[in-house]
């Protein structure tokens, strides 16, 4: 096995899954996480079947599903809550797994954090990589605290605004998609048994998903408002103002939110490194290499697939260079398809009058194509 020691930069979902997949294959792993505290935070997350398959492969699926809400349907509704259609969601992880699960992002990340520690990964908090010296058979890394380390492979899993991406010479930058998202965690109404999406209202769309026995994740997709609003403490009054016109369960959820509800507001951005994601023995994966709008709920799944496959390929007997070439040949076409379809869906939702626009069709076709193993 040519890879014995790996540095993973970024302790989010992608980096955590990669640490576990490598450690389970006997690799010595170090994780550098820039935050001085490492634990789960954030709102809800939709985990498709192929992501559940990845979580099963690294041994955390049972813990995640113990609190998550599995479901196999999606309903499309009109702005007033009237039903348009009900869609069965393809089982992208195989018939033995739910097609989808809604979860608290913090529950998922906490399960991953605990497993990373349990598997003996060296976790270094409050620092990142400052410099890399590349050699044919290793990389020497200098960290922001002045310490150094030598590794067979360095992997940046540090998100859409990846510092490691620029550090290894990849110049691709994120760009705004043209839509933004309000997110809240709220009480789960008794009637909510799957994800539902509302079309035809005053904004691009609204929706929600159950994420635990008593909680749900609700969102509103809107145009890009003033950038000063971006952050985890947006105005609930603004969300209610922008969401006026949506009824049904969504309207009742938003109306019932306490005044101190945390509202997260973000512009949606995208990035695709449409070339090799590696430079020598340093590379980026996950959102650092490809990030798509959250319209088909495949962002986390694509990231986890990256991590599991990379660990599998670099722990064989073939040279690292060949393993990375095989990785790119398998991953780039798949993530490009998901990203292209997500961007087409975003364009249709921004401009619903587009001839031939059919959001339900493109979502179903994309997920059906992902039933083929990564």
CSV table of C-alpha atoms in Angstrom, one decimal:
chain,number,residue,atom,x,y,z
A,1,UNK,CA,0.0,0.0,0.0
A,2,UNK,CA,1.8,3.2,-1.2
A,3,UNK,CA,-0.2,5.5,1.1
A,4,UNK,CA,0.5,5.0,4.8
A,5,UNK,CA,0.1,8.5,6.3
A,6,UNK,CA,-2.5,11.1,5.1
A,7,UNK,CA,-3.3,14.7,6.1
A,8,UNK,CA,-7.0,15.7,5.8
A,9,UNK,CA,-7.7,19.4,5.9
A,10,UNK,CA,-11.2,20.2,7.0
A,11,UNK,CA,-13.3,18.4,9.5
A,12,UNK,CA,-16.8,18.7,8.0
A,13,UNK,CA,-18.8,15.8,6.6
A,14,UNK,CA,-16.4,15.2,3.7
A,15,UNK,CA,-13.2,15.2,5.8
A,16,UNK,CA,-14.7,13.2,8.6
A,17,UNK,CA,-15.9,10.4,6.2
A,18,UNK,CA,-12.5,10.4,4.5
A,19,UNK,CA,-10.7,10.1,7.9
A,20,UNK,CA,-12.9,7.1,8.8
A,21,UNK,CA,-12.6,5.4,5.5
A,22,UNK,CA,-8.8,5.7,5.5
A,23,UNK,CA,-8.4,4.7,9.2
A,24,UNK,CA,-10.5,1.6,8.6
A,25,UNK,CA,-8.1,0.6,5.9
A,26,UNK,CA,-5.1,0.9,8.2
A,27,UNK,CA,-3.9,4.3,7.2
A,28,UNK,CA,-2.4,6.7,9.8
A,29,UNK,CA,-4.6,9.8,9.5
A,30,UNK,CA,-4.2,13.4,10.8
A,31,UNK,CA,-7.1,15.8,10.6
A,32,UNK,CA,-6.5,19.6,10.6
A,33,UNK,CA,-9.6,21.6,11.4
A,34,UNK,CA,-9.3,25.4,11.5
A,35,UNK,CA,-12.1,25.8,14.2
A,36,UNK,CA,-10.8,25.6,17.8
A,37,UNK,CA,-13.9,23.7,18.7
A,38,UNK,CA,-15.1,20.7,16.7
A,39,UNK,CA,-18.7,19.6,17.0
A,40,UNK,CA,-21.9,19.5,15.0
A,41,UNK,CA,-23.7,22.8,14.2
A,42,UNK,CA,-26.2,23.9,11.7
A,43,UNK,CA,-29.7,23.3,10.4
A,44,UNK,CA,-31.3,20.3,8.7
A,45,UNK,CA,-29.8,18.2,6.0
A,46,UNK,CA,-31.4,15.8,3.5
A,47,UNK,CA,-29.4,12.6,3.1
A,48,UNK,CA,-30.1,10.6,-0.1
A,49,UNK,CA,-29.6,6.9,-0.3
A,50,UNK,CA,-26.2,7.0,-1.8
A,51,UNK,CA,-25.1,9.2,1.1
A,52,UNK,CA,-26.6,6.6,3.5
A,53,UNK,CA,-24.6,3.9,1.8
A,54,UNK,CA,-21.4,5.9,2.4
A,55,UNK,CA,-22.3,6.3,6.0
A,56,UNK,CA,-22.9,2.6,6.4
A,57,UNK,CA,-19.5,1.9,4.8
A,58,UNK,CA,-17.8,3.9,7.6
A,59,UNK,CA,-19.9,2.5,10.4
A,60,UNK,CA,-22.1,5.4,11.5
A,61,UNK,CA,-25.3,4.8,9.7
A,62,UNK,CA,-27.1,3.2,12.6
A,63,UNK,CA,-26.4,6.1,14.9
A,64,UNK,CA,-27.5,8.6,12.3
A,65,UNK,CA,-30.8,6.7,11.6
A,66,UNK,CA,-31.5,6.4,15.3
A,67,UNK,CA,-32.5,10.1,15.2
A,68,UNK,CA,-33.1,10.8,11.5
A,69,UNK,CA,-36.4,10.4,9.7
A,70,UNK,CA,-36.3,8.0,6.7
A,71,UNK,CA,-38.8,8.4,3.9
A,72,UNK,CA,-39.3,7.3,0.3
A,73,UNK,CA,-41.6,10.1,-1.1
A,74,UNK,CA,-41.5,13.7,-2.1
A,75,UNK,CA,-44.7,15.7,-2.6
A,76,UNK,CA,-45.0,18.8,-4.9
A,77,UNK,CA,-47.5,21.3,-3.8
A,78,UNK,CA,-49.0,24.6,-5.1
A,79,UNK,CA,-48.3,27.8,-3.1
A,80,UNK,CA,-51.6,27.4,-1.2
A,81,UNK,CA,-50.7,23.9,-0.1
A,82,UNK,CA,-52.8,22.0,-2.7
A,83,UNK,CA,-51.2,18.8,-3.9
A,84,UNK,CA,-49.7,18.8,-7.4
A,85,UNK,CA,-48.2,15.3,-7.4
A,86,UNK,CA,-46.5,12.7,-5.2
A,87,UNK,CA,-43.2,11.2,-6.4
A,88,UNK,CA,-41.4,8.0,-5.3
A,89,UNK,CA,-37.8,8.8,-4.7
A,90,UNK,CA,-35.3,6.4,-6.4
A,91,UNK,CA,-33.2,4.3,-4.0
A,92,UNK,CA,-29.8,5.6,-4.9
A,93,UNK,CA,-28.1,3.6,-2.2
A,94,UNK,CA,-29.8,0.3,-3.0
A,95,UNK,CA,-33.1,-1.3,-2.2
A,96,UNK,CA,-32.1,-2.2,1.3
A,97,UNK,CA,-31.7,1.5,2.4
A,98,UNK,CA,-34.2,4.3,2.6
A,99,UNK,CA,-34.3,6.5,-0.5
A,100,UNK,CA,-33.9,9.6,1.7
A,101,UNK,CA,-33.5,10.6,5.4
A,102,UNK,CA,-33.9,14.0,7.0
A,103,UNK,CA,-31.6,14.7,9.8
A,104,UNK,CA,-30.2,17.5,12.0
A,105,UNK,CA,-26.8,18.4,10.5
A,106,UNK,CA,-25.5,18.5,14.1
A,107,UNK,CA,-26.6,15.0,14.8
A,108,UNK,CA,-24.8,13.8,11.6
A,109,UNK,CA,-21.6,15.7,12.4
A,110,UNK,CA,-21.5,14.7,16.0
A,111,UNK,CA,-21.8,11.0,15.0
A,112,UNK,CA,-18.9,11.5,12.6
A,113,UNK,CA,-16.7,13.4,15.1
A,114,UNK,CA,-17.1,10.7,17.8
A,115,UNK,CA,-16.3,8.0,15.3
A,116,UNK,CA,-13.2,9.8,14.1
A,117,UNK,CA,-11.8,10.0,17.6
A,118,UNK,CA,-12.8,6.3,18.3
A,119,UNK,CA,-10.8,5.2,15.2
A,120,UNK,CA,-7.6,6.8,16.5
A,121,UNK,CA,-7.4,9.7,14.0
A,122,UNK,CA,-5.1,12.5,15.3
A,123,UNK,CA,-7.3,15.6,15.4
A,124,UNK,CA,-5.6,19.0,15.5
A,125,UNK,CA,-7.9,22.0,16.1
A,126,UNK,CA,-7.4,25.7,15.5
A,127,UNK,CA,-4.9,25.5,12.7
A,128,UNK,CA,-4.6,24.9,9.0
A,129,UNK,CA,-1.9,24.4,6.3
A,130,UNK,CA,0.3,27.4,5.5
A,131,UNK,CA,2.7,25.9,3.0
A,132,UNK,CA,3.3,22.6,1.1
A,133,UNK,CA,6.6,21.3,-0.3
A,134,UNK,CA,6.0,18.8,-3.0
A,135,UNK,CA,8.3,15.8,-3.5
A,136,UNK,CA,7.9,12.8,-5.8
A,137,UNK,CA,7.1,10.4,-3.0
A,138,UNK,CA,5.7,12.7,-0.2
A,139,UNK,CA,4.6,16.2,0.8
A,140,UNK,CA,6.0,18.3,3.6
A,141,UNK,CA,3.4,20.5,5.2
A,142,UNK,CA,3.9,23.6,7.3
A,143,UNK,CA,1.0,24.5,9.6
A,144,UNK,CA,-0.2,27.9,10.7
A,145,UNK,CA,1.1,27.2,14.2
A,146,UNK,CA,4.7,26.7,12.8
A,147,UNK,CA,4.7,22.9,13.2
A,148,UNK,CA,5.5,20.6,10.3
A,149,UNK,CA,4.6,17.1,9.1
A,150,UNK,CA,5.4,14.7,6.3
A,151,UNK,CA,2.6,12.8,4.4
A,152,UNK,CA,2.1,10.5,1.5
A,153,UNK,CA,-1.1,12.4,0.5
A,154,UNK,CA,-2.7,15.7,1.5
A,155,UNK,CA,-6.4,16.1,0.9
A,156,UNK,CA,-8.3,19.4,1.2
A,157,UNK,CA,-11.9,18.9,2.3
A,158,UNK,CA,-12.3,22.5,3.5
A,159,UNK,CA,-15.4,23.5,1.6
A,160,UNK,CA,-16.5,25.7,-1.2
A,161,UNK,CA,-14.1,28.5,-0.1
A,162,UNK,CA,-11.2,26.1,0.2
A,163,UNK,CA,-7.9,27.6,1.1
A,164,UNK,CA,-6.1,24.4,0.1
A,165,UNK,CA,-7.5,24.6,-3.4
A,166,UNK,CA,-5.7,27.9,-4.0
A,167,UNK,CA,-2.6,26.7,-2.1
A,168,UNK,CA,-2.1,23.8,-4.6
A,169,UNK,CA,-2.6,26.1,-7.6
A,170,UNK,CA,-6.2,25.5,-8.6
A,171,UNK,CA,-7.6,28.9,-9.6
A,172,UNK,CA,-11.3,28.0,-10.0
A,173,UNK,CA,-13.5,30.2,-7.8
A,174,UNK,CA,-17.1,29.9,-6.6
A,175,UNK,CA,-19.8,32.0,-8.3
A,176,UNK,CA,-23.3,33.0,-7.2
A,177,UNK,CA,-26.1,31.0,-8.7
A,178,UNK,CA,-28.6,33.8,-8.5
A,179,UNK,CA,-30.8,32.6,-5.7
A,180,UNK,CA,-30.6,32.6,-1.9
A,181,UNK,CA,-32.0,30.5,0.9
A,182,UNK,CA,-33.6,31.1,4.3
A,183,UNK,CA,-33.4,28.1,6.6
A,184,UNK,CA,-35.0,27.4,10.0
A,185,UNK,CA,-35.4,24.5,12.3
A,186,UNK,CA,-38.9,24.3,13.6
A,187,UNK,CA,-41.3,22.0,15.4
A,188,UNK,CA,-42.5,19.1,13.2
A,189,UNK,CA,-46.2,19.0,12.5
A,190,UNK,CA,-47.9,15.6,13.0
A,191,UNK,CA,-48.9,15.4,9.4
A,192,UNK,CA,-45.3,15.8,8.0
A,193,UNK,CA,-44.1,12.4,6.9
A,194,UNK,CA,-41.7,13.3,4.0
A,195,UNK,CA,-40.2,16.2,2.2
A,196,UNK,CA,-42.6,18.6,0.4
A,197,UNK,CA,-41.9,21.5,-2.0
A,198,UNK,CA,-44.2,24.4,-2.8
A,199,UNK,CA,-44.2,25.9,-6.3
A,200,UNK,CA,-45.9,28.8,-8.0
A,201,UNK,CA,-45.7,31.3,-5.1
A,202,UNK,CA,-44.1,34.8,-4.9
A,203,UNK,CA,-40.5,33.4,-4.5
A,204,UNK,CA,-38.7,30.6,-6.3
A,205,UNK,CA,-40.0,27.9,-4.0
A,206,UNK,CA,-40.6,26.9,-0.3
A,207,UNK,CA,-40.3,23.5,1.3
A,208,UNK,CA,-39.5,21.4,4.4
A,209,UNK,CA,-38.4,18.0,5.5
A,210,UNK,CA,-38.8,16.1,8.8
A,211,UNK,CA,-35.4,15.8,10.5
A,212,UNK,CA,-36.2,14.2,13.9
A,213,UNK,CA,-39.2,12.9,15.8
A,214,UNK,CA,-40.3,16.4,16.8
A,215,UNK,CA,-38.3,18.7,14.4
A,216,UNK,CA,-38.4,19.8,10.8
A,217,UNK,CA,-36.2,21.9,8.5
A,218,UNK,CA,-38.0,24.6,6.5
A,219,UNK,CA,-36.6,26.8,3.8
A,220,UNK,CA,-37.4,29.5,1.3
A,221,UNK,CA,-35.6,30.0,-1.9
A,222,UNK,CA,-35.5,33.7,-3.0
A,223,UNK,CA,-33.6,36.1,-5.2
A,224,UNK,CA,-30.2,37.4,-3.9
A,225,UNK,CA,-31.1,40.1,-1.3
A,226,UNK,CA,-28.6,42.5,0.2
A,227,UNK,CA,-25.3,40.8,1.1
A,228,UNK,CA,-25.3,42.4,4.5
A,229,UNK,CA,-28.1,40.0,5.5
A,230,UNK,CA,-26.0,36.9,5.0
A,231,UNK,CA,-25.4,35.0,8.2
A,232,UNK,CA,-26.9,32.8,10.9
A,233,UNK,CA,-29.0,35.6,12.5
A,234,UNK,CA,-31.2,36.9,9.7
A,235,UNK,CA,-34.5,38.5,10.6
A,236,UNK,CA,-37.5,36.3,11.2
A,237,UNK,CA,-39.8,39.2,10.2
A,238,UNK,CA,-37.9,39.3,6.8
A,239,UNK,CA,-38.5,35.6,6.3
A,240,UNK,CA,-42.2,36.0,7.1
A,241,UNK,CA,-42.4,39.0,4.7
A,242,UNK,CA,-40.6,37.2,1.9
A,243,UNK,CA,-42.6,34.0,2.5
A,244,UNK,CA,-46.0,35.6,2.6
A,245,UNK,CA,-48.2,33.9,0.0
A,246,UNK,CA,-47.2,30.4,0.9
A,247,UNK,CA,-49.9,28.5,2.8
A,248,UNK,CA,-50.6,24.9,3.8
A,249,UNK,CA,-48.3,23.3,6.3
A,250,UNK,CA,-45.4,25.6,5.3
A,251,UNK,CA,-47.3,28.7,6.2
A,252,UNK,CA,-48.4,27.3,9.5
A,253,UNK,CA,-44.8,26.4,10.4
A,254,UNK,CA,-43.4,29.8,9.7
A,255,UNK,CA,-46.3,31.5,11.5
A,256,UNK,CA,-45.7,29.4,14.6
A,257,UNK,CA,-42.0,30.2,15.0
A,258,UNK,CA,-41.0,31.9,18.2
A,259,UNK,CA,-39.6,35.4,17.9
A,260,UNK,CA,-36.1,34.2,18.9
A,261,UNK,CA,-35.9,31.6,16.2
A,262,UNK,CA,-32.4,31.4,14.5
A,263,UNK,CA,-32.8,32.1,10.8
A,264,UNK,CA,-29.9,31.4,8.5
A,265,UNK,CA,-29.7,33.3,5.3
A,266,UNK,CA,-27.2,32.6,2.5
A,267,UNK,CA,-26.6,33.3,-1.1
A,268,UNK,CA,-26.3,30.0,-3.0
A,269,UNK,CA,-23.0,29.5,-4.8
A,270,UNK,CA,-21.5,26.8,-7.0
A,271,UNK,CA,-18.1,25.7,-8.1
A,272,UNK,CA,-16.7,22.9,-10.3
A,273,UNK,CA,-13.0,22.2,-10.8
A,274,UNK,CA,-13.5,20.8,-14.3
A,275,UNK,CA,-10.0,19.4,-14.5
A,276,UNK,CA,-7.9,17.2,-12.3
A,277,UNK,CA,-8.5,17.9,-8.6
A,278,UNK,CA,-4.9,16.9,-7.7
A,279,UNK,CA,-1.5,18.5,-8.1
A,280,UNK,CA,1.0,15.8,-7.4
A,281,UNK,CA,0.2,14.2,-4.1
A,282,UNK,CA,-2.1,17.1,-2.9
A,283,UNK,CA,-5.7,17.3,-3.9
A,284,UNK,CA,-9.2,18.7,-3.1
A,285,UNK,CA,-12.5,16.8,-2.8
A,286,UNK,CA,-16.1,17.4,-1.8
A,287,UNK,CA,-17.3,21.0,-1.9
A,288,UNK,CA,-13.7,22.2,-2.4
A,289,UNK,CA,-13.9,20.6,-5.9
A,290,UNK,CA,-17.6,20.7,-6.7
A,291,UNK,CA,-20.5,22.4,-4.9
A,292,UNK,CA,-24.0,22.4,-6.4
A,293,UNK,CA,-27.2,24.2,-5.4
A,294,UNK,CA,-29.2,22.2,-2.8
A,295,UNK,CA,-32.1,21.5,-5.2
A,296,UNK,CA,-31.6,17.8,-5.8
A,297,UNK,CA,-30.2,17.2,-2.3
A,298,UNK,CA,-27.1,15.5,-3.7
A,299,UNK,CA,-24.4,17.9,-2.3
A,300,UNK,CA,-23.5,15.8,0.8
A,301,UNK,CA,-23.9,12.5,-1.1
A,302,UNK,CA,-21.4,13.6,-3.8
A,303,UNK,CA,-19.0,14.6,-1.1
A,304,UNK,CA,-19.3,11.3,0.8
A,305,UNK,CA,-18.9,9.3,-2.4
A,306,UNK,CA,-15.7,11.2,-3.1
A,307,UNK,CA,-14.3,10.3,0.3
A,308,UNK,CA,-15.2,6.6,0.3
A,309,UNK,CA,-13.9,6.0,-3.3
A,310,UNK,CA,-10.7,7.9,-2.7
A,311,UNK,CA,-9.9,5.9,0.4
A,312,UNK,CA,-10.6,2.7,-1.5
A,313,UNK,CA,-8.4,3.6,-4.5
A,314,UNK,CA,-5.3,4.9,-2.6
A,315,UNK,CA,-5.1,1.9,-0.4
A,316,UNK,CA,-4.6,-0.6,-3.2
A,317,UNK,CA,-1.1,-1.7,-4.4
A,318,UNK,CA,-1.1,0.6,-7.4
A,319,UNK,CA,1.0,3.8,-7.5
A,320,UNK,CA,-0.7,6.9,-6.1
A,321,UNK,CA,-0.6,8.7,-9.5
A,322,UNK,CA,-2.6,5.9,-11.1
A,323,UNK,CA,-5.0,5.7,-8.2
A,324,UNK,CA,-5.7,9.4,-8.5
A,325,UNK,CA,-6.2,9.2,-12.3
A,326,UNK,CA,-8.7,6.3,-11.7
A,327,UNK,CA,-10.5,8.4,-9.1
A,328,UNK,CA,-10.9,11.4,-11.5
A,329,UNK,CA,-12.1,9.1,-14.3
A,330,UNK,CA,-14.9,7.8,-12.1
A,331,UNK,CA,-15.8,11.0,-10.2
A,332,UNK,CA,-15.7,13.9,-12.6
A,333,UNK,CA,-18.4,12.7,-15.0
A,334,UNK,CA,-20.8,11.9,-12.2
A,335,UNK,CA,-20.4,15.1,-10.2
A,336,UNK,CA,-20.5,17.1,-13.5
A,337,UNK,CA,-23.9,15.5,-14.4
A,338,UNK,CA,-25.3,16.3,-10.9
A,339,UNK,CA,-24.0,19.9,-10.9
A,340,UNK,CA,-25.2,20.6,-14.5
A,341,UNK,CA,-28.7,19.2,-13.7
A,342,UNK,CA,-28.8,21.2,-10.5
A,343,UNK,CA,-27.9,24.4,-12.3
A,344,UNK,CA,-30.5,23.7,-15.0
A,345,UNK,CA,-33.1,23.2,-12.3
A,346,UNK,CA,-32.0,26.4,-10.6
A,347,UNK,CA,-32.4,28.3,-13.9
A,348,UNK,CA,-35.9,26.8,-14.4
A,349,UNK,CA,-36.9,27.8,-10.9
A,350,UNK,CA,-35.6,31.3,-11.4
A,351,UNK,CA,-37.4,31.4,-14.8
A,352,UNK,CA,-40.4,29.1,-14.6
A,353,UNK,CA,-41.7,30.3,-17.9
A,354,UNK,CA,-38.7,28.6,-19.7
A,355,UNK,CA,-40.1,26.4,-22.5
A,356,UNK,CA,-39.8,22.8,-21.5
A,357,UNK,CA,-39.1,23.5,-17.8
A,358,UNK,CA,-40.0,20.4,-15.8
A,359,UNK,CA,-38.4,20.3,-12.3
A,360,UNK,CA,-40.0,17.0,-11.3
A,361,UNK,CA,-38.6,15.3,-14.4
A,362,UNK,CA,-35.0,16.5,-14.0
A,363,UNK,CA,-35.0,15.6,-10.3
A,364,UNK,CA,-36.3,12.1,-11.0
A,365,UNK,CA,-33.9,11.5,-13.9
A,366,UNK,CA,-30.9,12.7,-11.9
A,367,UNK,CA,-31.7,10.5,-8.9
A,368,UNK,CA,-32.5,7.5,-11.1
A,369,UNK,CA,-29.1,7.8,-12.9
A,370,UNK,CA,-27.4,7.7,-9.5
A,371,UNK,CA,-28.8,4.2,-8.7
A,372,UNK,CA,-25.6,3.0,-10.5
A,373,UNK,CA,-22.8,2.6,-8.0
A,374,UNK,CA,-20.3,5.5,-7.7
